[in-house]
Amino acid sequence: MAATALLHDQVIVNLTEDLLAEGTADLRWQLHDLVLAGSRQIIVDVSAVDRVSSTAVAALLTAHRACRARGGGVVIRRPSRRTLDLLHHTGLHRILEVEENP
């Protein structure tokens, strides 16, 4: 997972099919490490993946809760139609900020 720091408390994470193939435990720990490093806002660019699994969404929600405790959150950037549909069907678009075209 490549993370690009915008500010000391804001990062962009580029989610890839390779990272998802490695398992969501890696994703969960990498997001956790970003929060521990002081990130309050994690922007997750999902444009390189066709669909985000439910376990990946759970990892994003865990990171979102940790960021919210610090006054930030997780932003889902450039979701595919399938990912956007998943977020809407589950109501997660009300919890996680979604940027379709930043």
Phi, psi and omega in degrees: 000122178268127178243131179245121180282128174268311174227175182296338181245012180225130180226154172251130178247128177262107180280134182235161176299323180299316180296318179294326179292332179289340179115152184283345176298319177298316179300313181302314181291322180293320175294319178301316179298322178296319178295316179297330179283356175109004179290128175257333181236118178245115178263117183255108178277113183254018183295339182272359180241144181283324184207146180254128182288163179296327178288327175292320177298320178299319178296320178294321178294321177298315178296322180298315179299318179295320179291320179299324179297340180253009178088016181237218179171184177251135178245131176264117184252135176054054179288150173290168178302319180296317180293318178298318177299318178300314180297321180287318181294329181267353182080006183288343177294344176274341182261311180264135175290138181239126175248105180284317180222085183292000000 
